Amino acid sequence: MAIVYEMLLNYPIPEVRQVLRWQDVALYNFSIGLGQDPMDEKQLDFLYEPRLKVMPSMPVVLASPGFWSRNPDTGIVWQQILHGEQGLILHKPLPTEGEVIGRSRITGLVDRGEGKGALMYSEREIVDAKTGEVLATSTSTSFMRGNGGFGGPSGPVKKPHPEPERAPDVTLDLATRPEQALVYRLNADLNPLHIDPAVAKQAGFPQPILHGLCTFGTVCHGLLRSLCDYDTARFGRMDLRFSSPVFPGETIRTEIWKEEGGAAFRARVVERDKVVVSNGLFRYA
C-alpha cells in the first residue's frame, strides 16, 4: 500500500497516558549519562530522590505512541525510516511524579519525488492529566527513504539553524557508557537495532548503535551544564539535526556558539572526529 496523502496527514495516532514515578525520572537521567561521577552533587540532583530534578529532555520519551508507522494502513515503508531531526519546547516545569498524556499528530508531509524519499513532520504535546496544562511539545522530522513519489506537496521544508564558521565559544566532552543503549531502551524504545548485534549487522553497523534520542539527551545535558549551571528552569527550546549514529562508549563533544537569544551548537564523537549532531538551536533564560 502506497501513502495516501490526506489519509496519512490525518492519521489517528493513539493518545497515550503514562503514570510517571520518581523511579522513571531517575532511570531516564541515568540512561543519558548522569551520575558517572558519583561525587558530583549537581549530577546527583538528577538521581537522588529527596531532591530529584527532571532533565528537560525527558519529554521526548514520555507517553510515546510507539512505532505506529509500522501499521500497514499508513503506507509507510517503515524499514527505511530515519529519524532526521528532533526538537523540544518546555512550557512548564516537569513533575517527578503524576500522570501525563501524550497527544501526537502529523503536521506536514513533503514529497521529494520518486526514488528521492519523503519527509514527515510530527509533534507530540505532553499534557498534565490533572490540570490539562501543556508541559512540553516534542517535534520530529522523519526521512522516509522508501516513500517518494506519492503525489504530495514539495514543501515547505524546515530550514536548519545556521552554524557559525568561527571556533566554538564553549566545548564540553561527555563520555557515554559501553552498556548505555541497554539501559536507555528501558525508557520504552525497544528497537532491536540498539541491543541485538545481528540486527545491527543487517543494518550495516558493526555493533548496536546508541538511540538518537539518547544522543539528544546527552547533548541536552551538555548544554544545561555549560550554559545553565544545571538550572532546569532556564531551559526553553532545543532543536537539532541528526547527522550520524553514535556507538555506545564513545565520547560526545558538544560545541557551542553563544548568540543573541541563546546559542547554536553541534556535536561530534571525539574518537572518530565525526559530526553526529548538526544545526543545533538552543534557547534559554
Tab-separated table of C-alpha atoms in Angstrom:
chain	number	residue	atom	x	y	z
A	1	MET	CA	0.000	0.000	0.000
A	2	ALA	CA	1.373	3.398	-1.025
A	3	ILE	CA	0.993	6.573	1.011
A	4	VAL	CA	-2.328	8.364	0.572
A	5	TYR	CA	-1.529	11.994	1.389
A	6	GLU	CA	-4.731	13.091	3.144
A	7	MET	CA	-5.082	9.775	4.975
A	8	LEU	CA	-1.560	9.871	6.408
A	9	LEU	CA	-1.715	13.589	7.228
A	10	ASN	CA	-4.806	12.920	9.346
A	11	TYR	CA	-3.734	9.522	10.659
A	12	PRO	CA	-5.262	8.811	14.111
A	13	ILE	CA	-2.139	8.312	16.228
A	14	PRO	CA	-3.291	6.839	19.555
A	15	GLU	CA	-3.399	9.065	22.630
A	16	VAL	CA	-1.269	7.626	25.427
A	17	ARG	CA	-1.480	8.025	29.208
A	18	GLN	CA	1.530	7.362	31.391
A	19	VAL	CA	1.856	7.307	35.167
A	20	LEU	CA	5.165	8.963	35.987
A	21	ARG	CA	7.112	7.759	39.034
A	22	TRP	CA	10.279	9.205	40.510
A	23	GLN	CA	11.995	5.935	39.541
A	24	ASP	CA	11.181	6.654	35.863
A	25	VAL	CA	12.783	10.073	36.174
A	26	ALA	CA	15.929	8.706	37.826
A	27	LEU	CA	16.207	5.916	35.229
A	28	TYR	CA	15.922	8.369	32.342
A	29	ASN	CA	18.529	10.707	33.834
A	30	PHE	CA	20.892	7.777	34.476
A	31	SER	CA	20.327	6.405	30.977
A	32	ILE	CA	21.595	9.593	29.301
A	33	GLY	CA	24.806	9.574	31.342
A	34	LEU	CA	24.113	11.438	34.588
A	35	GLY	CA	25.922	10.082	37.626
A	36	GLN	CA	29.171	8.892	36.080
A	37	ASP	CA	30.892	10.922	38.794
A	38	PRO	CA	29.011	9.830	41.950
A	39	MET	CA	30.662	12.668	43.920
A	40	ASP	CA	29.251	15.379	41.630
A	41	GLU	CA	26.498	16.925	43.770
A	42	LYS	CA	24.867	18.714	40.831
A	43	GLN	CA	24.501	15.466	38.900
A	44	LEU	CA	23.200	13.681	42.000
A	45	ASP	CA	20.301	16.151	41.980
A	46	PHE	CA	19.045	14.192	38.960
A	47	LEU	CA	19.361	10.776	40.627
A	48	TYR	CA	18.737	11.148	44.364
A	49	GLU	CA	15.032	11.039	45.214
A	50	PRO	CA	14.936	13.533	48.142
A	51	ARG	CA	15.982	16.339	45.762
A	52	LEU	CA	15.206	14.864	42.372
A	53	LYS	CA	15.128	17.063	39.248
A	54	VAL	CA	13.917	16.140	35.752
A	55	MET	CA	16.328	16.572	32.852
A	56	PRO	CA	14.486	18.879	30.405
A	57	SER	CA	14.931	16.408	27.524
A	58	MET	CA	12.771	13.742	29.208
A	59	PRO	CA	9.501	14.666	27.405
A	60	VAL	CA	10.854	13.001	24.252
A	61	VAL	CA	10.249	9.605	25.897
A	62	LEU	CA	7.031	10.390	27.787
A	63	ALA	CA	3.640	8.988	26.719
A	64	SER	CA	5.026	7.803	23.402
A	65	PRO	CA	2.597	6.107	20.971
A	66	GLY	CA	5.269	3.620	19.965
A	67	PHE	CA	6.214	2.551	16.455
A	68	TRP	CA	2.807	3.259	14.911
A	69	SER	CA	4.371	3.834	11.474
A	70	ARG	CA	4.726	0.042	11.167
A	71	ASN	CA	0.943	-0.205	10.754
A	72	PRO	CA	0.208	-1.365	7.185
A	73	ASP	CA	-2.561	1.214	6.668
A	74	THR	CA	-0.061	4.098	6.916
A	75	GLY	CA	1.570	3.114	3.619
A	76	ILE	CA	4.976	3.871	5.140
A	77	VAL	CA	7.931	1.642	4.263
A	78	TRP	CA	8.922	1.531	7.923
A	79	GLN	CA	12.145	-0.404	7.319
A	80	GLN	CA	13.534	2.675	5.547
A	81	ILE	CA	12.655	5.402	8.063
A	82	LEU	CA	15.404	7.587	9.516
A	83	HIS	CA	14.980	9.966	12.453
A	84	GLY	CA	16.271	13.152	10.860
A	85	GLU	CA	15.543	15.995	13.276
A	86	GLN	CA	14.301	16.462	16.833
A	87	GLY	CA	13.007	19.494	18.671
A	88	LEU	CA	11.630	20.222	22.128
A	89	ILE	CA	9.913	23.195	23.753
A	90	LEU	CA	9.442	23.180	27.520
A	91	HIS	CA	6.371	25.171	28.606
A	92	LYS	CA	6.144	24.238	32.295
A	93	PRO	CA	8.421	22.599	34.879
A	94	LEU	CA	8.167	18.817	34.631
A	95	PRO	CA	6.848	16.880	37.646
A	96	THR	CA	8.782	13.974	39.126
A	97	GLU	CA	5.514	12.125	39.777
A	98	GLY	CA	1.987	12.268	38.365
A	99	GLU	CA	0.166	11.319	35.191
A	100	VAL	CA	0.798	12.715	31.720
A	101	ILE	CA	-0.991	12.392	28.389
A	102	GLY	CA	0.739	12.273	25.019
A	103	ARG	CA	-1.226	13.676	22.062
A	104	SER	CA	0.528	13.155	18.737
A	105	ARG	CA	-0.249	14.366	15.227
A	106	ILE	CA	1.373	14.680	11.844
A	107	THR	CA	1.929	18.338	10.989
A	108	GLY	CA	3.285	18.042	7.457
A	109	LEU	CA	4.340	15.750	4.606
A	110	VAL	CA	6.806	16.650	1.867
A	111	ASP	CA	7.174	14.524	-1.274
A	112	ARG	CA	10.712	14.764	-2.646
A	113	GLY	CA	9.867	12.704	-5.734
A	114	GLU	CA	10.100	9.153	-6.993
A	115	GLY	CA	13.224	7.478	-5.643
A	116	LYS	CA	14.097	10.530	-3.507
A	117	GLY	CA	12.037	9.783	-0.407
A	118	ALA	CA	9.711	11.955	1.639
A	119	LEU	CA	9.709	13.958	4.857
A	120	MET	CA	7.184	13.567	7.652
A	121	TYR	CA	6.866	16.259	10.320
A	122	SER	CA	5.129	15.353	13.581
A	123	GLU	CA	4.620	16.702	17.073
A	124	ARG	CA	3.549	15.368	20.454
A	125	GLU	CA	2.131	17.502	23.238
A	126	ILE	CA	2.810	16.277	26.774
A	127	VAL	CA	-0.137	17.308	28.934
A	128	ASP	CA	-0.553	17.200	32.711
A	129	ALA	CA	-3.516	14.824	33.132
A	130	LYS	CA	-4.671	16.552	36.325
A	131	THR	CA	-4.540	20.218	35.263
A	132	GLY	CA	-4.774	19.942	31.477
A	133	GLU	CA	-1.733	22.187	31.096
A	134	VAL	CA	0.655	21.527	28.212
A	135	LEU	CA	4.038	20.798	29.776
A	136	ALA	CA	6.117	20.288	26.646
A	137	THR	CA	5.944	19.987	22.870
A	138	SER	CA	8.186	17.460	21.139
A	139	THR	CA	8.705	17.757	17.363
A	140	SER	CA	10.432	15.419	14.951
A	141	THR	CA	11.261	15.028	11.291
A	142	SER	CA	11.364	11.541	9.779
A	143	PHE	CA	13.030	10.849	6.437
A	144	MET	CA	11.020	8.116	4.689
A	145	ARG	CA	13.542	6.846	2.150
A	146	GLY	CA	11.111	4.378	0.554
A	147	ASN	CA	8.100	6.631	0.046
A	148	GLY	CA	8.856	9.313	-2.535
A	149	GLY	CA	6.539	9.934	-5.463
A	150	PHE	CA	3.107	9.675	-3.809
A	151	GLY	CA	1.890	12.967	-5.250
A	152	GLY	CA	2.167	15.132	-2.153
A	153	PRO	CA	3.396	18.734	-1.912
A	154	SER	CA	7.084	19.537	-2.407
A	155	GLY	CA	7.204	21.916	0.565
A	156	PRO	CA	7.504	23.740	2.810
A	157	VAL	CA	10.755	22.257	4.093
A	158	LYS	CA	12.041	23.247	7.529
A	159	LYS	CA	15.197	25.343	7.310
A	160	PRO	CA	18.103	24.224	9.519
A	161	HIS	CA	19.602	26.657	12.018
A	162	PRO	CA	22.889	28.009	10.567
A	163	GLU	CA	26.187	27.051	12.171
A	164	PRO	CA	28.760	29.836	12.753
A	165	GLU	CA	32.043	29.499	10.872
A	166	ARG	CA	34.212	30.670	13.797
A	167	ALA	CA	35.634	28.452	16.513
A	168	PRO	CA	33.109	27.485	19.212
A	169	ASP	CA	32.937	29.570	22.377
A	170	VAL	CA	32.450	26.549	24.642
A	171	THR	CA	33.169	22.831	24.269
A	172	LEU	CA	32.282	20.016	26.647
A	173	ASP	CA	33.119	16.320	26.420
A	174	LEU	CA	30.710	13.778	27.922
A	175	ALA	CA	31.514	10.081	27.772
A	176	THR	CA	28.830	7.517	27.018
A	177	ARG	CA	28.936	4.107	28.692
A	178	PRO	CA	29.553	0.878	26.709
A	179	GLU	CA	26.229	-0.521	28.017
A	180	GLN	CA	24.304	2.755	27.756
A	181	ALA	CA	21.949	1.623	24.964
A	182	LEU	CA	20.951	-1.388	27.088
A	183	VAL	CA	19.827	0.972	29.832
A	184	TYR	CA	18.289	3.662	27.627
A	185	ARG	CA	15.977	1.167	25.914
A	186	LEU	CA	14.194	0.672	29.257
A	187	ASN	CA	12.625	4.099	28.722
A	188	ALA	CA	10.387	2.254	26.193
A	189	ASP	CA	12.390	2.334	22.938
A	190	LEU	CA	12.841	-1.394	22.366
A	191	ASN	CA	14.155	-1.260	18.785
A	192	PRO	CA	16.472	-4.313	18.486
A	193	LEU	CA	18.939	-2.194	16.485
A	194	HIS	CA	20.193	-0.914	19.847
A	195	ILE	CA	20.757	-4.288	21.554
A	196	ASP	CA	20.980	-7.148	19.034
A	197	PRO	CA	24.371	-7.430	17.264
A	198	ALA	CA	22.825	-9.491	14.445
A	199	VAL	CA	20.176	-6.852	13.726
A	200	ALA	CA	22.829	-4.125	13.791
A	201	LYS	CA	24.957	-6.025	11.258
A	202	GLN	CA	21.942	-6.487	8.973
A	203	ALA	CA	21.508	-2.697	9.081
A	204	GLY	CA	25.123	-2.178	8.111
A	205	PHE	CA	26.616	-1.354	11.521
A	206	PRO	CA	29.482	-3.230	13.195
A	207	GLN	CA	27.638	-3.175	16.528
A	208	PRO	CA	24.380	-1.876	18.054
A	209	ILE	CA	24.146	1.916	17.939
A	210	LEU	CA	23.066	4.401	20.569
A	211	HIS	CA	19.471	5.657	20.315
A	212	GLY	CA	19.272	9.025	18.573
A	213	LEU	CA	17.158	10.330	21.440
A	214	CYS	CA	19.840	9.192	23.889
A	215	THR	CA	22.302	11.346	21.964
A	216	PHE	CA	19.702	14.145	22.170
A	217	GLY	CA	19.580	13.744	25.958
A	218	THR	CA	23.370	13.667	26.284
A	219	VAL	CA	23.705	16.880	24.280
A	220	CYS	CA	20.918	18.440	26.382
A	221	HIS	CA	22.988	17.549	29.456
A	222	GLY	CA	25.981	19.286	27.889
A	223	LEU	CA	24.012	22.444	27.136
A	224	LEU	CA	22.367	22.557	30.561
A	225	ARG	CA	25.720	22.093	32.286
A	226	SER	CA	27.664	24.553	30.111
A	227	LEU	CA	25.138	27.377	29.818
A	228	CYS	CA	22.624	26.987	32.663
A	229	ASP	CA	24.712	25.551	35.519
A	230	TYR	CA	22.174	22.676	35.744
A	231	ASP	CA	19.257	25.099	36.379
A	232	THR	CA	16.408	23.294	34.590
A	233	ALA	CA	14.097	26.326	34.925
A	234	ARG	CA	16.287	28.164	32.393
A	235	PHE	CA	15.668	25.617	29.609
A	236	GLY	CA	13.431	26.932	26.839
A	237	ARG	CA	13.842	25.235	23.477
A	238	MET	CA	16.203	22.835	21.738
A	239	ASP	CA	16.343	21.769	18.069
A	240	LEU	CA	18.889	19.671	16.215
A	241	ARG	CA	19.565	17.549	13.150
A	242	PHE	CA	20.936	14.005	13.456
A	243	SER	CA	23.965	13.592	11.179
A	244	SER	CA	25.448	10.211	12.111
A	245	PRO	CA	24.953	7.492	14.761
A	246	VAL	CA	26.950	7.167	17.978
A	247	PHE	CA	28.356	3.867	19.211
A	248	PRO	CA	27.971	3.231	22.960
A	249	GLY	CA	31.203	4.019	24.791
A	250	GLU	CA	32.168	6.921	22.549
A	251	THR	CA	32.725	10.450	23.831
A	252	ILE	CA	30.317	13.153	22.649
A	253	ARG	CA	31.834	16.629	22.371
A	254	THR	CA	29.250	19.425	22.311
A	255	GLU	CA	30.499	22.565	20.550
A	256	ILE	CA	28.608	25.734	21.451
A	257	TRP	CA	28.446	29.213	19.959
A	258	LYS	CA	26.788	31.913	22.041
A	259	GLU	CA	24.486	34.137	20.006
A	260	GLU	CA	21.738	36.659	20.542
A	261	GLY	CA	18.801	34.973	22.270
A	262	GLY	CA	20.608	31.730	23.050
A	263	ALA	CA	23.171	29.502	21.361
A	264	ALA	CA	23.971	27.454	18.285
A	265	PHE	CA	25.583	24.045	18.721
A	266	ARG	CA	26.709	20.819	17.129
A	267	ALA	CA	28.218	17.615	18.489
A	268	ARG	CA	30.838	15.142	17.339
A	269	VAL	CA	32.294	11.892	18.616
A	270	VAL	CA	35.866	12.507	19.691
A	271	GLU	CA	37.233	9.057	18.860
A	272	ARG	CA	36.260	9.225	15.168
A	273	ASP	CA	36.111	13.040	14.820
A	274	LYS	CA	32.659	12.518	13.289
A	275	VAL	CA	29.856	15.079	13.489
A	276	VAL	CA	26.780	13.315	14.906
A	277	VAL	CA	24.522	16.325	15.563
A	278	SER	CA	24.392	19.496	13.472
A	279	ASN	CA	22.486	22.769	13.061
A	280	GLY	CA	21.595	22.929	16.745
A	281	LEU	CA	19.500	25.717	18.231
A	282	PHE	CA	19.214	26.311	21.988
A	283	ARG	CA	17.106	28.958	23.709
A	284	TYR	CA	17.405	29.530	27.451
A	285	ALA	CA	16.767	32.189	30.093
